Amino acid sequence: MPAPAPSMGTALLAAIVLVLLLVELVMIPAQAAAWATWLRRSVGYEVDTMFLRLRIYKYLPQLSRTKLLRDMALIEQQYAAHPYHGPHHAADVVGKCGAMLRRDKAKLRRWMRERVGKGIVGCITERRYALFELAVVLAAAFHDAGHPGLNNGYLQNSQDPRFQAYEYTAERYSGQWFRHEFMQEQTFLNDLPAAEREFVVEVASYAVLKTDMRMHQNVLAMADPEETDPLKRLAALLLHAADLANGADAWSISKLWAHWCHREFHSQGDASKQDHPELTVDTIFDREKANVPASQLYFVEQLVAPTFQALEQCCPATAALGLRGCRANAAQCKAIIEQQAEQQEAMPRLL
């Protein structure tokens, strides 16, 4: 008896499955190529791209692209090839800062005018706003230059001499050191008038100092008793948000950043066990004890989400986008944690 012919619905389903398989075979190499290109982004390329998109070159025509790219190449040389705190992270933060400045430009301008005022020195003109954007993008490019791939707590507890070279309150990351780097005659900023160059360096150096996680709550509240300039506090919040924003990226991207971050954490834990066995290794740095989904969930819910909530007053579009990403990524982490719990419960029955 001959086999019955497949129904129209079965044939259509088979065709759809075949098409999906072909698309997947094509897309996987394409995605891999896209990621390879993305990781090759240089800090200079990203800064130059943001200057073009933000029209900084238009409002600050004195700036030399040749000098800018030369200076950014020197900055990029200060980034080592760490899994997380490398030049790819700097380029990513530059891109995120630029996206915030473009996406919420009208609201940011209104926020700045309300706090700085009109008819006074420093009023918000197109040129003044371009100088502010320049400061934020420059701070993003520079903010982790020289990072040793180890956190300050470990460097301090292990009495590593690099602690004094990298600690955010030390001379290397003080406004004085930043000023020394970017007030030189040969830098691209020297093409600006002295007062404008001073403004850019002051805002950028302040924002870089506030990326220290010990400053997290003060940055979110924009409550620094030692700083009355609202533009500096705003720049610090924008940079801090961009620095943490990979927790709100699309899940396919965010989980890669989490992987790279924990690789760096675990390398620190390995170094601590080998070189300083007298030190206690926190769970998050111990590759044998760390629970990456749980730590990522804490990062997203307790650090990233509150940061985007703080942005609602000045960058509502970015805040809404970031909070939506936080909710989606938190749900992904919780699903993985639940799956891990189910697997652990099933283990005794399998033995």
Short mmCIF file of C-alpha atoms in Angstrom, two decimals:
data_model
loop_
_atom_site.label_atom_id
_atom_site.label_comp_id
_atom_site.label_asym_id
_atom_site.label_seq_id
_atom_site.Cartn_x
_atom_site.Cartn_y
_atom_site.Cartn_z
CA MET A 1 0.00 0.00 0.00
CA PRO A 2 1.59 3.31 -1.00
CA ALA A 3 2.40 5.77 1.74
CA PRO A 4 -0.04 8.68 1.98
CA ALA A 5 1.14 11.91 0.42
CA PRO A 6 2.15 14.57 2.94
CA SER A 7 -0.50 17.19 3.59
CA MET A 8 -0.09 20.80 2.46
CA GLY A 9 0.40 21.88 6.09
CA THR A 10 3.21 19.34 6.64
CA ALA A 11 4.97 20.40 3.44
CA LEU A 12 4.68 24.09 4.41
CA LEU A 13 6.07 23.37 7.87
CA ALA A 14 9.00 21.45 6.40
CA ALA A 15 9.72 24.32 4.02
CA ILE A 16 9.67 26.84 6.88
CA VAL A 17 12.05 24.70 8.94
CA LEU A 18 14.40 24.37 5.96
CA VAL A 19 14.38 28.14 5.39
CA LEU A 20 15.10 28.80 9.07
CA LEU A 21 18.02 26.37 9.02
CA LEU A 22 19.45 28.03 5.92
CA VAL A 23 19.05 31.48 7.49
CA GLU A 24 20.80 30.27 10.64
CA LEU A 25 23.69 28.82 8.62
CA VAL A 26 24.08 32.16 6.86
CA MET A 27 23.59 34.35 9.94
CA ILE A 28 25.99 32.63 12.32
CA PRO A 29 29.09 33.45 10.20
CA ALA A 30 27.67 36.93 9.57
CA GLN A 31 27.20 37.52 13.30
CA ALA A 32 30.68 36.24 14.00
CA ALA A 33 32.11 38.58 11.39
CA ALA A 34 30.12 41.49 12.83
CA TRP A 35 31.42 40.76 16.32
CA ALA A 36 34.98 40.52 15.02
CA THR A 37 34.60 43.94 13.39
CA TRP A 38 33.01 45.38 16.53
CA LEU A 39 35.85 44.17 18.74
CA ARG A 40 38.40 45.74 16.39
CA ARG A 41 36.91 49.21 16.93
CA SER A 42 39.66 51.54 18.00
CA VAL A 43 39.16 54.22 20.61
CA GLY A 44 40.21 56.87 18.09
CA TYR A 45 37.77 55.63 15.47
CA GLU A 46 34.91 55.66 17.98
CA VAL A 47 35.77 59.14 19.29
CA ASP A 48 36.07 60.52 15.74
CA THR A 49 32.75 58.92 14.81
CA MET A 50 31.04 60.48 17.83
CA PHE A 51 32.51 63.89 17.01
CA LEU A 52 31.02 63.61 13.52
CA ARG A 53 27.62 62.39 14.71
CA LEU A 54 27.41 65.02 17.45
CA ARG A 55 28.63 67.70 15.01
CA ILE A 56 31.38 68.72 17.41
CA TYR A 57 33.66 69.49 14.48
CA LYS A 58 31.01 71.88 13.15
CA TYR A 59 30.69 73.91 16.35
CA LEU A 60 34.40 73.66 17.22
CA PRO A 61 36.01 74.09 13.79
CA GLN A 62 39.46 74.76 15.31
CA LEU A 63 39.82 71.11 16.27
CA SER A 64 42.20 69.07 14.14
CA ARG A 65 41.06 65.54 13.32
CA THR A 66 44.67 64.58 12.64
CA LYS A 67 45.77 65.68 16.11
CA LEU A 68 42.71 64.08 17.70
CA LEU A 69 43.38 60.67 16.14
CA ARG A 70 47.05 60.92 17.11
CA ASP A 71 46.18 61.69 20.74
CA MET A 72 43.55 58.94 20.90
CA ALA A 73 46.11 56.43 19.59
CA LEU A 74 48.36 57.40 22.50
CA ILE A 75 45.48 56.91 24.93
CA GLU A 76 44.65 53.51 23.44
CA GLN A 77 48.24 52.40 24.01
CA GLN A 78 47.61 52.79 27.74
CA TYR A 79 44.93 50.06 27.62
CA ALA A 80 46.24 46.53 28.07
CA ALA A 81 44.55 43.53 26.46
CA HIS A 82 42.51 42.58 29.54
CA PRO A 83 39.39 40.49 29.01
CA TYR A 84 37.16 43.36 30.17
CA HIS A 85 39.10 46.55 30.93
CA GLY A 86 40.69 46.76 27.49
CA PRO A 87 40.37 49.18 24.58
CA HIS A 88 37.14 47.48 23.46
CA HIS A 89 35.54 48.58 26.74
CA ALA A 90 36.74 52.16 26.26
CA ALA A 91 35.38 52.22 22.70
CA ASP A 92 32.07 50.82 23.92
CA VAL A 93 31.73 53.47 26.64
CA VAL A 94 32.57 56.22 24.12
CA GLY A 95 29.82 54.92 21.84
CA LYS A 96 27.30 54.74 24.67
CA CYS A 97 28.11 58.28 25.84
CA GLY A 98 27.68 59.56 22.29
CA ALA A 99 24.36 57.73 21.94
CA MET A 100 23.03 59.29 25.16
CA LEU A 101 24.12 62.77 24.11
CA ARG A 102 22.36 62.38 20.74
CA ARG A 103 19.25 60.57 21.92
CA ASP A 104 18.41 63.04 24.70
CA LYS A 105 19.98 66.22 23.35
CA ALA A 106 16.86 68.38 23.70
CA LYS A 107 16.17 67.26 27.26
CA LEU A 108 19.84 67.62 28.25
CA ARG A 109 19.93 71.15 26.85
CA ARG A 110 16.79 72.06 28.80
CA TRP A 111 18.20 70.50 31.99
CA MET A 112 21.44 72.43 31.59
CA ARG A 113 19.72 75.75 30.85
CA GLU A 114 17.54 75.41 33.96
CA ARG A 115 20.58 74.92 36.16
CA VAL A 116 23.19 77.09 34.49
CA GLY A 117 20.87 79.87 33.39
CA LYS A 118 20.85 82.40 30.61
CA GLY A 119 22.59 85.69 30.30
CA ILE A 120 25.50 84.69 32.51
CA VAL A 121 29.02 83.54 31.87
CA GLY A 122 28.85 79.93 30.72
CA CYS A 123 25.30 80.09 29.35
CA ILE A 124 24.37 77.12 27.17
CA THR A 125 25.08 78.05 23.56
CA GLU A 126 25.66 75.57 20.74
CA ARG A 127 29.38 76.02 21.22
CA ARG A 128 29.17 75.57 24.99
CA TYR A 129 27.13 72.40 24.57
CA ALA A 130 29.66 71.09 22.03
CA LEU A 131 32.42 71.70 24.59
CA PHE A 132 30.43 69.72 27.16
CA GLU A 133 29.96 66.85 24.68
CA LEU A 134 33.68 66.96 23.91
CA ALA A 135 34.48 66.66 27.62
CA VAL A 136 32.16 63.67 28.13
CA VAL A 137 33.46 61.78 25.08
CA LEU A 138 37.08 62.51 26.03
CA ALA A 139 36.45 61.27 29.58
CA ALA A 140 34.91 58.08 28.20
CA ALA A 141 37.96 57.42 26.04
CA PHE A 142 40.34 57.97 28.93
CA HIS A 143 38.44 56.66 31.95
CA ASP A 144 40.12 53.24 32.33
CA ALA A 145 43.47 53.95 30.65
CA GLY A 146 46.23 52.14 32.53
CA HIS A 147 43.83 49.75 34.26
CA PRO A 148 45.88 46.78 35.56
CA GLY A 149 43.02 44.25 35.33
CA LEU A 150 42.94 44.08 39.13
CA ASN A 151 40.69 46.02 41.45
CA ASN A 152 41.92 48.58 43.97
CA GLY A 153 41.03 46.40 46.96
CA TYR A 154 43.32 43.60 45.82
CA LEU A 155 46.15 45.95 44.89
CA GLN A 156 45.93 47.61 48.29
CA ASN A 157 45.63 44.41 50.33
CA SER A 158 48.50 42.76 48.47
CA GLN A 159 50.61 45.90 48.89
CA ASP A 160 51.13 46.01 45.14
CA PRO A 161 53.12 49.12 44.14
CA ARG A 162 50.68 49.65 41.26
CA PHE A 163 48.06 50.63 43.83
CA GLN A 164 49.69 54.01 44.23
CA ALA A 165 49.93 54.34 40.45
CA TYR A 166 46.29 53.49 39.74
CA GLU A 167 44.27 54.39 42.85
CA TYR A 168 41.73 56.95 41.70
CA THR A 169 42.54 59.43 44.44
CA ALA A 170 46.29 59.26 43.72
CA GLU A 171 48.15 61.62 41.43
CA ARG A 172 47.79 59.48 38.29
CA TYR A 173 44.01 59.91 38.13
CA SER A 174 43.79 63.28 39.84
CA GLY A 175 42.72 66.37 37.97
CA GLN A 176 46.33 67.54 38.12
CA TRP A 177 47.59 64.49 36.20
CA PHE A 178 44.73 64.65 33.69
CA ARG A 179 45.42 68.34 33.25
CA HIS A 180 49.09 67.60 32.67
CA GLU A 181 48.18 65.18 29.87
CA PHE A 182 45.69 67.38 28.04
CA MET A 183 46.98 70.90 28.65
CA GLN A 184 50.16 70.20 26.71
CA GLU A 185 50.79 72.43 23.72
CA GLN A 186 50.95 69.52 21.31
CA THR A 187 47.52 68.02 22.14
CA PHE A 188 44.45 68.61 20.02
CA LEU A 189 42.83 70.59 22.85
CA ASN A 190 45.48 73.29 22.48
CA ASP A 191 43.64 74.48 19.37
CA LEU A 192 40.86 75.75 21.65
CA PRO A 193 41.00 79.07 23.52
CA ALA A 194 42.52 78.71 26.99
CA ALA A 195 39.23 79.19 28.88
CA GLU A 196 37.43 76.57 26.79
CA ARG A 197 40.31 74.12 27.13
CA GLU A 198 40.20 74.65 30.89
CA PHE A 199 36.45 73.92 30.93
CA VAL A 200 36.85 70.67 28.97
CA VAL A 201 39.69 69.41 31.16
CA GLU A 202 37.88 70.30 34.38
CA VAL A 203 34.66 68.54 33.37
CA ALA A 204 36.41 65.46 31.91
CA SER A 205 38.80 64.97 34.83
CA TYR A 206 35.96 65.26 37.36
CA ALA A 207 33.88 62.69 35.47
CA VAL A 208 36.82 60.24 35.30
CA LEU A 209 37.41 60.48 39.05
CA LYS A 210 33.75 59.69 39.75
CA THR A 211 33.80 56.36 37.87
CA ASP A 212 35.19 54.85 41.07
CA MET A 213 32.38 52.58 42.37
CA ARG A 214 32.92 53.98 45.85
CA MET A 215 31.37 57.17 44.47
CA HIS A 216 28.33 55.33 43.07
CA GLN A 217 25.61 56.70 45.35
CA ASN A 218 26.89 60.28 45.26
CA VAL A 219 27.07 60.20 41.47
CA LEU A 220 23.48 58.93 41.17
CA ALA A 221 22.22 61.62 43.51
CA MET A 222 24.41 64.24 41.83
CA ALA A 223 25.14 65.30 45.39
CA ASP A 224 28.77 66.25 45.79
CA PRO A 225 29.19 68.75 48.64
CA GLU A 226 32.60 69.70 47.27
CA GLU A 227 31.39 70.46 43.73
CA THR A 228 28.76 73.07 42.88
CA ASP A 229 29.06 72.96 39.08
CA PRO A 230 26.00 71.08 37.77
CA LEU A 231 27.70 70.38 34.44
CA LYS A 232 30.48 68.43 36.13
CA ARG A 233 27.97 66.39 38.12
CA LEU A 234 25.95 65.74 34.97
CA ALA A 235 29.04 64.61 33.06
CA ALA A 236 29.92 62.23 35.91
CA LEU A 237 26.44 60.68 35.81
CA LEU A 238 26.49 60.23 32.02
CA LEU A 239 29.93 58.59 32.07
CA HIS A 240 29.05 56.37 35.03
CA ALA A 241 25.87 55.21 33.29
CA ALA A 242 27.74 54.43 30.07
CA ASP A 243 30.39 52.56 32.06
CA LEU A 244 27.75 50.24 33.57
CA ALA A 245 25.37 50.13 30.62
CA ASN A 246 26.53 46.78 29.22
CA GLY A 247 24.28 45.24 31.88
CA ALA A 248 21.34 46.67 29.94
CA ASP A 249 22.52 45.71 26.44
CA ALA A 250 20.67 43.12 24.41
CA TRP A 251 21.10 39.78 26.17
CA SER A 252 23.31 38.31 23.44
CA ILE A 253 25.76 41.20 24.01
CA SER A 254 25.32 41.66 27.75
CA LYS A 255 26.15 38.05 28.54
CA LEU A 256 29.43 38.39 26.61
CA TRP A 257 30.40 41.42 28.69
CA ALA A 258 29.52 39.44 31.81
CA HIS A 259 31.70 36.57 30.61
CA TRP A 260 34.66 38.89 29.97
CA CYS A 261 34.21 40.66 33.29
CA HIS A 262 34.16 37.40 35.26
CA ARG A 263 37.16 36.09 33.34
CA GLU A 264 39.04 39.10 34.65
CA PHE A 265 37.63 38.58 38.16
CA HIS A 266 38.67 34.94 38.17
CA SER A 267 42.15 35.76 36.92
CA GLN A 268 42.49 38.07 39.90
CA GLY A 269 41.28 35.30 42.20
CA ASP A 270 43.82 32.88 40.73
CA ALA A 271 46.60 35.43 41.21
CA SER A 272 45.54 35.97 44.80
CA LYS A 273 45.57 32.25 45.60
CA GLN A 274 48.97 31.75 44.00
CA ASP A 275 50.82 34.88 45.09
CA HIS A 276 49.01 35.89 48.29
CA PRO A 277 47.47 32.81 49.94
CA GLU A 278 47.11 34.78 53.15
CA LEU A 279 44.38 36.92 51.55
CA THR A 280 40.74 35.90 51.51
CA VAL A 281 39.32 35.58 48.00
CA ASP A 282 35.78 36.90 47.70
CA THR A 283 33.33 34.47 46.16
CA ILE A 284 32.83 36.53 43.02
CA PHE A 285 36.59 36.29 42.26
CA ASP A 286 36.85 32.56 43.01
CA ARG A 287 36.22 30.59 39.82
CA GLU A 288 35.40 27.47 41.88
CA LYS A 289 32.73 29.18 43.98
CA ALA A 290 31.43 32.04 41.86
CA ASN A 291 27.86 31.97 40.62
CA VAL A 292 28.00 34.15 37.52
CA PRO A 293 24.22 34.37 36.88
CA ALA A 294 23.60 35.37 40.51
CA SER A 295 26.34 38.02 40.53
CA GLN A 296 25.14 39.35 37.18
CA LEU A 297 21.59 39.56 38.52
CA TYR A 298 22.86 41.61 41.47
CA PHE A 299 24.83 43.85 39.11
CA VAL A 300 21.81 44.49 36.90
CA GLU A 301 19.21 44.99 39.63
CA GLN A 302 21.26 46.76 42.31
CA LEU A 303 23.71 48.83 40.26
CA VAL A 304 22.67 49.24 36.62
CA ALA A 305 18.91 49.73 37.07
CA PRO A 306 19.25 52.43 39.77
CA THR A 307 21.74 54.22 37.54
CA PHE A 308 19.23 54.39 34.69
CA GLN A 309 16.54 55.50 37.14
CA ALA A 310 18.80 58.41 38.08
CA LEU A 311 19.04 59.30 34.37
CA GLU A 312 15.26 59.81 34.10
CA GLN A 313 15.56 63.48 35.11
CA CYS A 314 17.98 64.40 32.32
CA CYS A 315 17.93 61.54 29.77
CA PRO A 316 14.42 60.04 29.82
CA ALA A 317 14.71 58.22 26.49
CA THR A 318 17.99 56.58 27.48
CA ALA A 319 16.59 55.75 30.92
CA ALA A 320 13.54 54.02 29.46
CA LEU A 321 15.68 52.03 27.04
CA GLY A 322 18.13 51.03 29.77
CA LEU A 323 15.47 50.02 32.27
CA ARG A 324 13.77 47.87 29.65
CA GLY A 325 17.10 46.14 29.01
CA CYS A 326 17.65 45.66 32.74
CA ARG A 327 14.27 43.98 33.17
CA ALA A 328 14.89 41.65 30.23
CA ASN A 329 18.39 40.70 31.38
CA ALA A 330 17.29 40.21 34.98
CA ALA A 331 14.63 37.80 33.74
CA GLN A 332 17.28 35.89 31.76
CA CYS A 333 19.51 35.61 34.84
CA LYS A 334 16.63 34.42 37.00
CA ALA A 335 15.70 31.77 34.44
CA ILE A 336 19.27 30.46 34.45
CA ILE A 337 19.38 30.45 38.26
CA GLU A 338 16.11 28.52 38.39
CA GLN A 339 17.44 26.03 35.85
CA GLN A 340 20.57 25.55 37.95
CA ALA A 341 18.43 24.92 41.05
CA GLU A 342 16.33 22.33 39.22
CA GLN A 343 19.47 20.53 38.04
CA GLN A 344 20.87 20.45 41.57
CA GLU A 345 17.60 19.04 42.92
CA ALA A 346 17.64 16.33 40.25
CA MET A 347 21.23 15.24 41.02
CA PRO A 348 20.41 13.01 44.08
CA ARG A 349 17.74 11.19 42.10
CA LEU A 350 20.24 10.48 39.34
CA LEU A 351 22.87 9.05 41.68
#
